[in-house]
Amino acid sequence: MWRISSSIALAIFVFWCTISESLTQLDGLTDAKPKRCSHERAYEMYGAYCVGLKLHEIPSLKSGIEILDFSENRLQELKADTFSSYTSLKYLYLAENQMYNIDKDAFAPLGYLQTLDLSNNVIFNLPQTIFQLPSLRKLYLKDNPLLHLSLPKLQLHKPINAPLELLDISNCKILVLPNWGPLPHLIHYNISHNPLSILEPSHFAAMCKLEKVDLTSAIDNLPYCGLKPTIIWLQEKRVYFQLEDYSKLNAKEFNDCPAATEGFGVLNATHQQCKALHLQFQNHKTSRRTWLNVAGGLAGFLIGFILLLYLMHRHNVSQTKTKAEKMKKAIPTNDSDNQAMVPILNELNDVSRL
Ligand SMILES: *[C@@H]1O[C@H](CO)[C@@H](O)[C@H](O)[C@H]1NC(C)=O
Ligand SMILES: *[C@@H]1O[C@H](CO)[C@@H](O)[C@H](O)[C@H]1NC(C)=O
């Protein structure tokens, strides 16, 4: 009896599997949208566009692409070799996928990557290698509800290599902001829509080029007076901070909070170190530029010189050619004439002998 019922259950299960399989196939068939990425040229760059195609994998694309827009698909994982054929990528958009796992070497081949958008995923393990990408200027990690679990585990090699100018970690359920180490290029920092439990000037001290922080819906859980040192710090360093409601800061209670700026001496030192790093980077860049200019000038000179030599050579060759031709015309090549010259020479010899 038991055997019969279990075999019936198995049969039902197999039947159900087949049906659901064919249903998903049907679903795929009824999808009117094309499932192929298009290759286009935009902003003088070559790119592949695969937006909203319900793809589970990145298909094989042309290898020279500089832009890849793979937003709104069903990518779940990035493997070590996912981007190994696309080393020219400068802009990579992977927002609104279902990514939870990223191999630690997935982005390693992307030395030219400038913008990386990983918003709206479920990233669980953010690899620290992202922060070492040598050209990365904009990093979007917003709307990743599991990111707050990954950030405390992140072991960053500091100072990070990436010259980040924009960092967006808004709406990631973050309680305590990570310590990124010095970010000497950071201009925009978006930490809005996080239930922060603490906010201190030290979170911004190593960001000496910071111009704007978005704090919208991020400080609601914070003790009133605990916020004051940060506000003073941001004002002192002329950083614009965005809030949904500034009236709190104008209230009498806030004015009465102690200023608590005792730690500012140390933080000022951190700020100065960040500025020194920025200057070092700038100097490195200008020295590289001068070097490139010098090398370029030298190469130009050499090419000009070689060209001149070549032209002179050709001029000489053509001159000798015309001379030779003239000579040829002047000297008769006829054999009988040559023979006729011999007795004359002999006669001359005879004359000299006399
Ligand atoms: C910061 O992020 C929020 C939510 O993701 C967004 O609405 C806001 O426009 C961003 N702020 C800035 C200054 O870009
Ligand atoms: C820190 O630097 C600011 C200028 O940015 C200055 O006004 C302030 O007095 C300094 N504080 C300390 C404690 O050195």
XYZ file of C-alpha atoms and ligand atoms in Angstrom:
382
model
C 0.000 0.000 0.000
C 2.709 2.410 1.029
C 4.703 1.560 -2.041
C 1.747 2.254 -4.340
C 0.978 5.634 -2.786
C 4.623 6.675 -2.902
C 4.886 5.700 -6.560
C 1.723 7.683 -7.263
C 3.276 10.653 -5.459
C 6.419 10.259 -7.530
C 4.390 10.134 -10.727
C 2.518 13.284 -9.732
C 5.804 14.994 -8.904
C 7.341 14.082 -12.284
C 4.177 15.181 -14.066
C 4.183 18.493 -12.217
C 7.855 19.059 -13.049
C 7.204 18.468 -16.744
C 4.236 20.809 -16.746
C 6.049 23.595 -14.930
C 9.001 23.181 -17.265
C 6.830 23.526 -20.355
C 5.034 26.448 -18.716
C 8.284 28.308 -18.223
C 9.176 27.536 -21.817
C 5.813 28.939 -22.851
C 6.552 32.011 -20.750
C 9.786 32.396 -22.671
C 7.956 32.004 -25.981
C 5.294 34.585 -25.176
C 8.024 37.106 -24.376
C 7.783 39.405 -27.356
C 10.951 41.302 -26.439
C 14.167 40.414 -28.222
C 16.627 38.496 -26.071
C 19.683 39.811 -27.767
C 21.965 42.616 -26.736
C 22.527 45.415 -29.200
C 25.900 46.931 -29.965
C 25.943 50.677 -30.435
C 28.271 53.619 -30.465
C 27.536 56.304 -27.869
C 29.622 59.221 -26.559
C 32.326 58.161 -29.009
C 32.522 54.811 -27.264
C 31.466 51.364 -28.298
C 28.903 49.718 -26.024
C 26.647 46.723 -25.535
C 23.077 47.241 -24.303
C 21.203 44.352 -22.722
C 18.693 46.233 -20.534
C 15.612 44.342 -19.328
C 16.111 41.123 -21.321
C 15.509 38.748 -18.355
C 18.946 37.220 -18.959
C 20.541 34.938 -16.369
C 23.994 35.233 -17.875
C 26.041 37.749 -19.797
C 26.061 36.409 -23.368
C 29.137 36.524 -25.531
C 29.667 40.136 -26.642
C 32.176 41.971 -28.805
C 35.387 42.169 -26.859
C 36.295 45.829 -27.455
C 33.221 47.266 -25.682
C 33.770 50.189 -23.326
C 30.192 50.377 -22.022
C 28.079 47.466 -20.838
C 24.552 48.143 -19.675
C 23.193 44.933 -18.199
C 20.625 46.556 -15.890
C 17.281 44.911 -15.119
C 18.197 41.302 -15.787
C 18.393 38.165 -13.661
C 22.089 37.849 -13.092
C 22.773 36.126 -9.767
C 26.509 35.690 -9.710
C 29.681 37.238 -11.022
C 32.414 34.689 -11.534
C 36.169 35.193 -11.721
C 36.099 35.061 -15.537
C 32.785 36.875 -16.200
C 34.570 39.984 -17.479
C 37.885 38.496 -18.564
C 37.100 39.143 -22.263
C 35.998 42.749 -21.716
C 39.098 44.422 -20.383
C 38.338 47.735 -22.155
C 35.213 48.386 -20.076
C 34.933 51.886 -18.647
C 31.265 51.940 -17.673
C 29.536 48.909 -16.212
C 25.890 49.000 -15.192
C 24.555 45.967 -13.337
C 21.722 47.620 -11.408
C 18.478 45.758 -10.752
C 19.661 42.205 -11.064
C 19.505 39.473 -8.420
C 23.169 39.394 -7.617
C 24.159 37.989 -4.268
C 27.556 36.466 -4.944
C 30.554 38.235 -6.476
C 33.821 36.385 -6.921
C 36.721 38.271 -5.392
C 38.475 38.449 -8.780
C 35.406 39.276 -10.892
C 36.396 42.924 -11.430
C 40.157 42.413 -11.374
C 40.600 42.514 -15.218
C 38.878 45.918 -15.422
C 41.782 48.312 -15.102
C 39.994 51.059 -17.061
C 36.673 50.836 -15.227
C 35.489 54.303 -14.170
C 31.861 53.764 -13.194
C 30.389 50.694 -11.533
C 26.699 50.509 -10.754
C 25.671 47.600 -8.525
C 22.515 49.245 -7.142
C 19.410 47.301 -6.376
C 20.823 43.827 -5.893
C 21.170 41.538 -2.887
C 24.951 41.594 -2.616
C 26.081 39.586 0.322
C 29.840 39.510 -0.140
C 31.331 42.683 -1.516
C 34.939 41.941 -2.581
C 37.567 44.364 -1.374
C 39.220 44.215 -4.827
C 36.572 46.670 -6.094
C 38.245 49.332 -3.990
C 41.623 48.668 -5.605
C 40.475 49.297 -9.196
C 42.953 51.918 -10.414
C 40.485 54.026 -12.441
C 37.234 53.643 -10.499
C 35.692 57.058 -9.815
C 32.012 56.313 -9.271
C 30.650 53.428 -7.230
C 26.936 52.892 -6.730
C 25.945 50.325 -4.120
C 22.571 51.762 -3.144
C 19.486 49.642 -2.435
C 21.378 46.511 -1.392
C 19.510 45.281 1.685
C 22.185 42.735 2.665
C 25.197 44.972 2.233
C 25.248 45.943 5.913
C 26.165 42.320 6.711
C 29.091 42.401 4.310
C 30.605 45.781 5.204
C 31.900 44.890 8.695
C 33.698 41.865 7.183
C 35.343 43.961 4.499
C 39.103 43.991 5.046
C 40.269 46.952 3.078
C 43.840 47.454 2.080
C 44.295 51.129 3.013
C 44.673 53.598 1.502
C 42.461 52.199 -1.200
C 43.735 52.470 -4.746
C 40.500 53.550 -6.435
C 40.306 57.345 -6.925
C 36.659 57.402 -5.818
C 34.835 60.692 -6.387
C 31.338 59.398 -5.762
C 30.256 56.730 -3.309
C 26.604 55.868 -2.922
C 25.665 53.467 -0.121
C 22.177 54.860 0.430
C 19.345 52.591 1.542
C 21.485 49.633 2.599
C 20.260 49.234 6.219
C 23.637 50.418 7.510
C 23.869 51.117 11.250
C 27.553 52.039 11.493
C 29.423 53.604 8.578
C 32.533 51.703 7.468
C 35.995 53.116 7.886
C 37.211 53.429 4.290
C 40.553 54.942 5.201
C 41.608 58.101 3.330
C 39.409 58.986 0.332
C 41.300 62.025 -0.972
C 39.178 62.382 -4.145
C 35.709 61.873 -2.734
C 33.332 64.721 -3.624
C 29.873 63.144 -3.200
C 28.993 60.769 -0.391
C 25.455 59.435 -0.279
C 24.564 57.761 3.011
C 20.876 58.661 2.968
C 18.075 56.275 4.004
C 20.193 54.249 6.428
C 19.139 53.804 10.074
C 22.486 55.076 11.413
C 23.016 54.475 15.105
C 26.094 56.672 15.303
C 27.539 59.530 13.268
C 30.852 61.152 14.150
C 33.214 63.677 12.584
C 35.731 60.821 12.257
C 33.499 59.354 9.538
C 34.392 62.338 7.345
C 37.834 63.386 8.575
C 39.752 61.470 5.875
C 37.648 62.947 3.044
C 39.340 66.268 2.410
C 37.720 67.075 -0.979
C 34.196 66.300 0.170
C 31.616 68.777 -1.097
C 28.297 67.103 -0.464
C 26.876 64.504 1.946
C 23.318 63.297 1.620
C 22.011 62.596 5.133
C 18.316 62.424 4.221
C 16.503 59.929 6.489
C 19.776 58.816 8.033
C 19.885 60.627 11.370
C 16.381 60.012 12.694
C 17.576 57.432 15.251
C 20.483 59.497 16.522
C 20.531 61.238 19.895
C 19.951 64.903 19.433
C 23.136 66.280 20.956
C 25.310 63.429 19.600
C 24.929 64.949 16.161
C 26.390 68.321 17.053
C 30.134 67.603 16.603
C 29.476 66.231 13.110
C 27.396 69.240 12.132
C 30.115 71.591 13.413
C 32.789 69.596 11.557
C 30.890 69.654 8.253
C 30.236 73.379 8.615
C 33.869 74.074 9.485
C 35.074 72.154 6.410
C 32.394 73.748 4.218
C 30.722 70.485 3.300
C 27.127 70.858 2.167
C 24.883 68.350 3.922
C 21.433 67.439 2.783
C 18.633 66.799 5.307
C 14.893 66.536 4.846
C 14.361 68.915 7.733
C 16.867 71.535 8.909
C 14.567 73.063 11.540
C 15.948 70.615 14.140
C 19.323 72.292 13.871
C 17.894 75.731 14.494
C 16.020 74.687 17.611
C 17.101 76.099 20.955
C 17.759 72.587 22.358
C 20.315 71.939 19.649
C 22.032 75.269 20.296
C 22.253 74.362 23.963
C 24.009 71.037 23.249
C 27.703 71.046 24.207
C 29.944 71.654 21.184
C 32.222 68.693 22.057
C 35.020 69.563 19.653
C 37.859 68.161 21.842
C 38.858 65.518 19.305
C 39.144 68.003 16.441
C 42.926 68.386 16.787
C 43.542 64.742 15.868
C 40.864 64.831 13.184
C 42.415 67.957 11.681
C 45.669 65.998 11.414
C 43.841 63.189 9.572
C 42.322 65.807 7.280
C 45.785 67.241 6.588
C 47.148 63.765 5.779
C 44.328 63.316 3.294
C 45.263 66.625 1.665
C 48.892 65.521 1.450
C 47.786 62.309 -0.292
C 45.709 64.315 -2.742
C 48.632 66.600 -3.495
C 50.926 63.620 -3.977
C 48.476 62.123 -6.459
C 48.140 65.448 -8.270
C 51.938 65.847 -8.478
C 52.290 62.312 -9.732
C 49.717 63.070 -12.395
C 51.340 66.337 -13.505
C 54.830 64.801 -13.499
C 53.496 61.956 -15.588
C 51.876 64.475 -17.916
C 55.117 66.467 -18.240
C 57.022 63.280 -18.845
C 54.513 62.291 -21.507
C 54.779 65.764 -23.064
C 58.564 65.556 -23.119
C 58.463 62.040 -24.559
C 55.858 63.145 -27.107
C 57.966 66.167 -28.102
C 61.057 64.029 -28.428
C 59.249 61.458 -30.522
C 57.870 64.239 -32.746
C 61.340 65.700 -33.175
C 62.832 62.313 -34.034
C 60.112 61.580 -36.571
C 60.651 65.013 -38.148
C 64.390 64.463 -38.216
C 64.078 61.025 -39.807
C 61.648 62.453 -42.353
C 64.116 65.218 -43.176
C 66.945 62.715 -43.589
C 64.751 60.614 -45.836
C 63.771 63.597 -47.962
C 67.423 64.644 -48.261
C 68.351 61.111 -49.196
C 65.677 61.005 -51.886
C 66.754 64.396 -53.195
C 70.358 63.175 -53.420
C 69.338 59.944 -55.080
C 67.264 61.735 -57.711
C 70.069 64.232 -58.319
C 72.685 61.529 -58.842
C 70.207 59.720 -61.067
C 69.702 62.750 -63.311
C 73.459 63.353 -63.345
C 74.058 59.762 -64.331
C 71.425 60.026 -67.008
C 73.025 63.196 -68.334
C 76.414 61.468 -68.321
C 74.934 58.479 -70.087
C 73.599 60.785 -72.774
C 76.908 62.583 -73.002
C 78.991 59.403 -73.351
C 77.988 57.524 -76.479
C 77.527 53.902 -75.682
C 78.115 52.678 -79.153
C 80.846 50.021 -79.257
C 82.312 51.179 -82.529
C 82.691 54.661 -81.082
C 84.529 53.239 -78.113
C 86.887 51.416 -80.398
C 87.374 54.588 -82.321
C 88.530 56.306 -79.158
C 91.306 53.795 -78.500
C 93.577 54.752 -81.411
C 93.173 58.397 -80.516
C 94.376 57.662 -76.969
C 97.228 55.621 -78.352
C 98.159 58.498 -80.552
C 98.160 60.813 -77.535
C 100.411 58.391 -75.692
C 102.742 58.392 -78.627
C 102.811 62.144 -78.561
C 103.711 62.241 -74.859
C 106.438 59.718 -75.424
C 108.030 61.935 -78.028
C 21.142 59.772 -2.564
O 20.412 58.556 -2.635
C 19.013 58.717 -2.594
C 18.366 57.353 -2.491
O 19.061 56.371 -3.179
C 18.571 59.484 -3.808
O 17.166 59.651 -3.829
C 19.256 60.857 -3.794
O 18.929 61.585 -4.962
C 20.763 60.690 -3.691
N 21.356 62.005 -3.435
C 22.163 62.626 -4.286
C 22.700 63.933 -3.855
O 22.456 62.161 -5.379
C 40.834 72.459 12.868
O 40.859 73.120 11.586
C 39.934 74.191 11.456
C 40.048 74.720 10.032
O 39.568 73.790 9.127
C 40.254 75.261 12.479
O 39.306 76.319 12.372
C 40.187 74.655 13.861
O 40.571 75.617 14.807
C 41.103 73.462 13.990
N 40.909 72.842 15.265
C 41.891 72.386 16.003
C 41.507 71.856 17.332
O 43.053 72.375 15.610
